Amino acid sequence: MRSWIDLVRRVLWCLCIACVVTACTMPGSTTRELEIERARKVRESLGPDIALMCDINQRWSVEEAVTLGHMLEEFDFAWLEDPTVHDDLDGLARIADALTMPIAVGEYVYGVKPFEHLIAPGAVDISSCHLALLSH
C-alpha cells in the first residue's frame, strides 16, 4: 500500500510536467516531524528548479517559527508565509532576523495603515497583500 506522501509526490510531479509549474506553495503541517517529512518529500519530488513556499497560516509561536524555520531552511524555500500571528510585529521581526529564508506576511492585513505598520519595522521580507483589501 502506498502512503499519502507517495500519492502527493506523483500528483505534484504530473502537475509540474503538464502545466510547466515554476513555483508551488505547500501548506504547513500539524507536527514538527510531519512538517519536516512533508518538506523533504515535496522538495525531493519537485527538485531544485521549482520554487517552493510554505504557508503556516499563523499557527506557530515565535519560538516555534524560529526553531522549525531553521530546520526547514535546508529545503530551500523561496519564503515562509505567515509563520505567526500577523499583528505580532516584534515577533515577526525576531523571526525574520533569525532565519535566512524570507518571511512573507500580509494576506491577513486589511487597510493601508495596518499594512504600513506591518512593513515599517522590517518584520517581513515579502508582502503578500491582497490589493483589493487595501482600501482607505
mmCIF file of C-alpha atoms in Angstrom:
data_model
loop_
_atom_site.group_PDB
_atom_site.id
_atom_site.type_symbol
_atom_site.label_atom_id
_atom_site.label_comp_id
_atom_site.label_asym_id
_atom_site.label_seq_id
_atom_site.Cartn_x
_atom_site.Cartn_y
_atom_site.Cartn_z
ATOM 1 C CA MET A 1 0.000 0.000 0.000
ATOM 2 C CA ARG A 2 1.337 3.394 -0.937
ATOM 3 C CA SER A 3 1.346 6.235 1.540
ATOM 4 C CA TRP A 4 -0.372 9.560 1.006
ATOM 5 C CA ILE A 5 3.021 11.208 0.569
ATOM 6 C CA ASP A 6 3.753 8.950 -2.421
ATOM 7 C CA LEU A 7 0.443 9.964 -3.959
ATOM 8 C CA VAL A 8 1.181 13.639 -3.350
ATOM 9 C CA ARG A 9 4.603 13.209 -4.933
ATOM 10 C CA ARG A 10 3.154 11.629 -8.084
ATOM 11 C CA VAL A 11 0.370 14.208 -8.394
ATOM 12 C CA LEU A 12 2.766 17.128 -7.926
ATOM 13 C CA TRP A 13 5.199 15.726 -10.455
ATOM 14 C CA CYS A 14 2.427 15.223 -13.023
ATOM 15 C CA LEU A 15 1.142 18.746 -12.463
ATOM 16 C CA CYS A 16 4.608 20.180 -12.861
ATOM 17 C CA ILE A 17 5.184 18.335 -16.098
ATOM 18 C CA ALA A 18 1.726 19.037 -17.537
ATOM 19 C CA CYS A 19 1.451 22.687 -16.540
ATOM 20 C CA VAL A 20 5.078 23.774 -16.592
ATOM 21 C CA VAL A 21 4.825 24.803 -12.963
ATOM 22 C CA THR A 22 7.651 27.038 -11.770
ATOM 23 C CA ALA A 23 6.517 27.503 -8.164
ATOM 24 C CA CYS A 24 4.453 25.677 -5.561
ATOM 25 C CA THR A 25 3.133 26.565 -2.099
ATOM 26 C CA MET A 26 2.737 23.747 0.376
ATOM 27 C CA PRO A 27 0.609 24.068 3.496
ATOM 28 C CA GLY A 28 2.151 23.663 6.900
ATOM 29 C CA SER A 29 1.525 20.506 8.892
ATOM 30 C CA THR A 30 0.389 19.604 12.392
ATOM 31 C CA THR A 31 3.543 18.220 13.993
ATOM 32 C CA ARG A 32 7.226 19.079 13.801
ATOM 33 C CA GLU A 33 8.094 15.623 12.477
ATOM 34 C CA LEU A 34 5.404 15.704 9.794
ATOM 35 C CA GLU A 35 6.396 19.257 8.847
ATOM 36 C CA ILE A 36 9.971 18.181 8.151
ATOM 37 C CA GLU A 37 8.961 14.923 6.440
ATOM 38 C CA ARG A 38 6.496 16.709 4.176
ATOM 39 C CA ALA A 39 9.020 19.402 3.245
ATOM 40 C CA ARG A 40 11.638 16.764 2.442
ATOM 41 C CA LYS A 41 9.271 14.692 0.286
ATOM 42 C CA VAL A 42 7.871 17.676 -1.606
ATOM 43 C CA ARG A 43 11.346 19.107 -2.251
ATOM 44 C CA GLU A 44 12.613 15.696 -3.416
ATOM 45 C CA SER A 45 9.594 15.357 -5.701
ATOM 46 C CA LEU A 46 9.831 18.815 -7.219
ATOM 47 C CA GLY A 47 13.597 19.016 -7.469
ATOM 48 C CA PRO A 48 15.706 22.152 -7.100
ATOM 49 C CA ASP A 49 14.382 24.078 -10.109
ATOM 50 C CA ILE A 50 10.847 24.690 -8.843
ATOM 51 C CA ALA A 51 10.408 27.399 -6.213
ATOM 52 C CA LEU A 52 8.759 26.061 -3.079
ATOM 53 C CA MET A 53 6.991 28.151 -0.449
ATOM 54 C CA CYS A 54 5.457 27.051 2.863
ATOM 55 C CA ASP A 55 2.312 28.707 4.274
ATOM 56 C CA ILE A 56 1.965 28.211 8.036
ATOM 57 C CA ASN A 57 -1.287 30.208 8.329
ATOM 58 C CA GLN A 58 -0.251 31.882 11.608
ATOM 59 C CA ARG A 59 -0.136 28.589 13.565
ATOM 60 C CA TRP A 60 3.291 28.819 15.208
ATOM 61 C CA SER A 61 4.541 30.756 18.183
ATOM 62 C CA VAL A 62 7.592 32.933 17.574
ATOM 63 C CA GLU A 63 9.818 30.304 19.216
ATOM 64 C CA GLU A 64 8.346 27.501 17.086
ATOM 65 C CA ALA A 65 8.801 29.599 13.945
ATOM 66 C CA VAL A 66 12.481 30.169 14.693
ATOM 67 C CA THR A 67 13.133 26.526 15.646
ATOM 68 C CA LEU A 68 11.201 24.948 12.783
ATOM 69 C CA GLY A 69 12.296 27.662 10.368
ATOM 70 C CA HIS A 70 15.925 26.691 10.975
ATOM 71 C CA MET A 71 15.024 23.043 10.387
ATOM 72 C CA LEU A 72 13.218 23.901 7.140
ATOM 73 C CA GLU A 73 15.982 26.081 5.688
ATOM 74 C CA GLU A 74 17.730 23.055 4.197
ATOM 75 C CA PHE A 75 14.813 22.644 1.762
ATOM 76 C CA ASP A 76 15.493 25.996 0.115
ATOM 77 C CA PHE A 77 12.061 27.581 0.476
ATOM 78 C CA ALA A 78 11.519 30.755 -1.514
ATOM 79 C CA TRP A 79 9.726 32.051 1.603
ATOM 80 C CA LEU A 80 7.959 31.072 4.797
ATOM 81 C CA GLU A 81 4.478 32.586 4.824
ATOM 82 C CA ASP A 82 2.549 33.737 7.888
ATOM 83 C CA PRO A 83 4.660 31.860 10.439
ATOM 84 C CA THR A 84 2.951 33.536 13.428
ATOM 85 C CA VAL A 85 0.079 35.935 14.086
ATOM 86 C CA HIS A 86 0.151 38.896 11.725
ATOM 87 C CA ASP A 87 -0.136 41.586 14.385
ATOM 88 C CA ASP A 88 2.875 40.460 16.461
ATOM 89 C CA LEU A 89 5.262 42.846 14.728
ATOM 90 C CA ASP A 90 8.086 42.342 17.226
ATOM 91 C CA GLY A 91 7.737 38.568 16.933
ATOM 92 C CA LEU A 92 7.731 38.695 13.131
ATOM 93 C CA ALA A 93 10.852 40.867 13.205
ATOM 94 C CA ARG A 94 12.564 38.348 15.523
ATOM 95 C CA ILE A 95 11.676 35.525 13.138
ATOM 96 C CA ALA A 96 12.911 37.486 10.111
ATOM 97 C CA ASP A 97 16.181 38.298 11.905
ATOM 98 C CA ALA A 98 16.736 34.687 12.975
ATOM 99 C CA LEU A 99 16.157 32.982 9.623
ATOM 100 C CA THR A 100 17.913 33.213 6.292
ATOM 101 C CA MET A 101 14.778 32.363 4.299
ATOM 102 C CA PRO A 102 12.486 35.326 3.593
ATOM 103 C CA ILE A 103 9.315 35.824 5.636
ATOM 104 C CA ALA A 104 6.102 36.678 3.765
ATOM 105 C CA VAL A 105 3.137 38.226 5.582
ATOM 106 C CA GLY A 106 0.184 40.361 4.631
ATOM 107 C CA GLU A 107 -2.829 38.441 3.426
ATOM 108 C CA TYR A 108 -4.495 38.876 6.833
ATOM 109 C CA VAL A 109 -3.876 42.639 6.905
ATOM 110 C CA TYR A 110 -6.757 44.898 5.871
ATOM 111 C CA GLY A 111 -6.290 48.593 5.104
ATOM 112 C CA VAL A 112 -3.390 50.860 4.259
ATOM 113 C CA LYS A 113 -2.442 51.956 7.803
ATOM 114 C CA PRO A 114 -2.233 48.433 9.274
ATOM 115 C CA PHE A 115 -0.139 47.405 6.286
ATOM 116 C CA GLU A 116 2.203 50.366 6.815
ATOM 117 C CA HIS A 117 2.659 49.240 10.425
ATOM 118 C CA LEU A 118 3.486 45.732 9.238
ATOM 119 C CA ILE A 119 6.231 46.689 6.804
ATOM 120 C CA ALA A 120 7.727 49.641 8.709
ATOM 121 C CA PRO A 121 9.660 47.756 11.430
ATOM 122 C CA GLY A 122 11.213 45.306 8.970
ATOM 123 C CA ALA A 123 9.055 42.491 10.280
ATOM 124 C CA VAL A 124 8.658 40.967 6.821
ATOM 125 C CA ASP A 125 10.782 40.416 3.744
ATOM 126 C CA ILE A 126 7.903 39.897 1.300
ATOM 127 C CA SER A 127 4.462 41.472 1.472
ATOM 128 C CA SER A 128 1.711 39.160 0.321
ATOM 129 C CA CYS A 129 -1.179 41.559 0.412
ATOM 130 C CA HIS A 130 -4.498 41.336 -1.354
ATOM 131 C CA LEU A 131 -4.710 44.658 -3.180
ATOM 132 C CA ALA A 132 -8.499 44.753 -3.014
ATOM 133 C CA LEU A 133 -8.272 44.817 0.801
ATOM 134 C CA LEU A 134 -6.018 47.880 0.966
ATOM 135 C CA SER A 135 -8.785 50.432 0.636
ATOM 136 C CA HIS A 136 -8.568 53.664 2.623
#
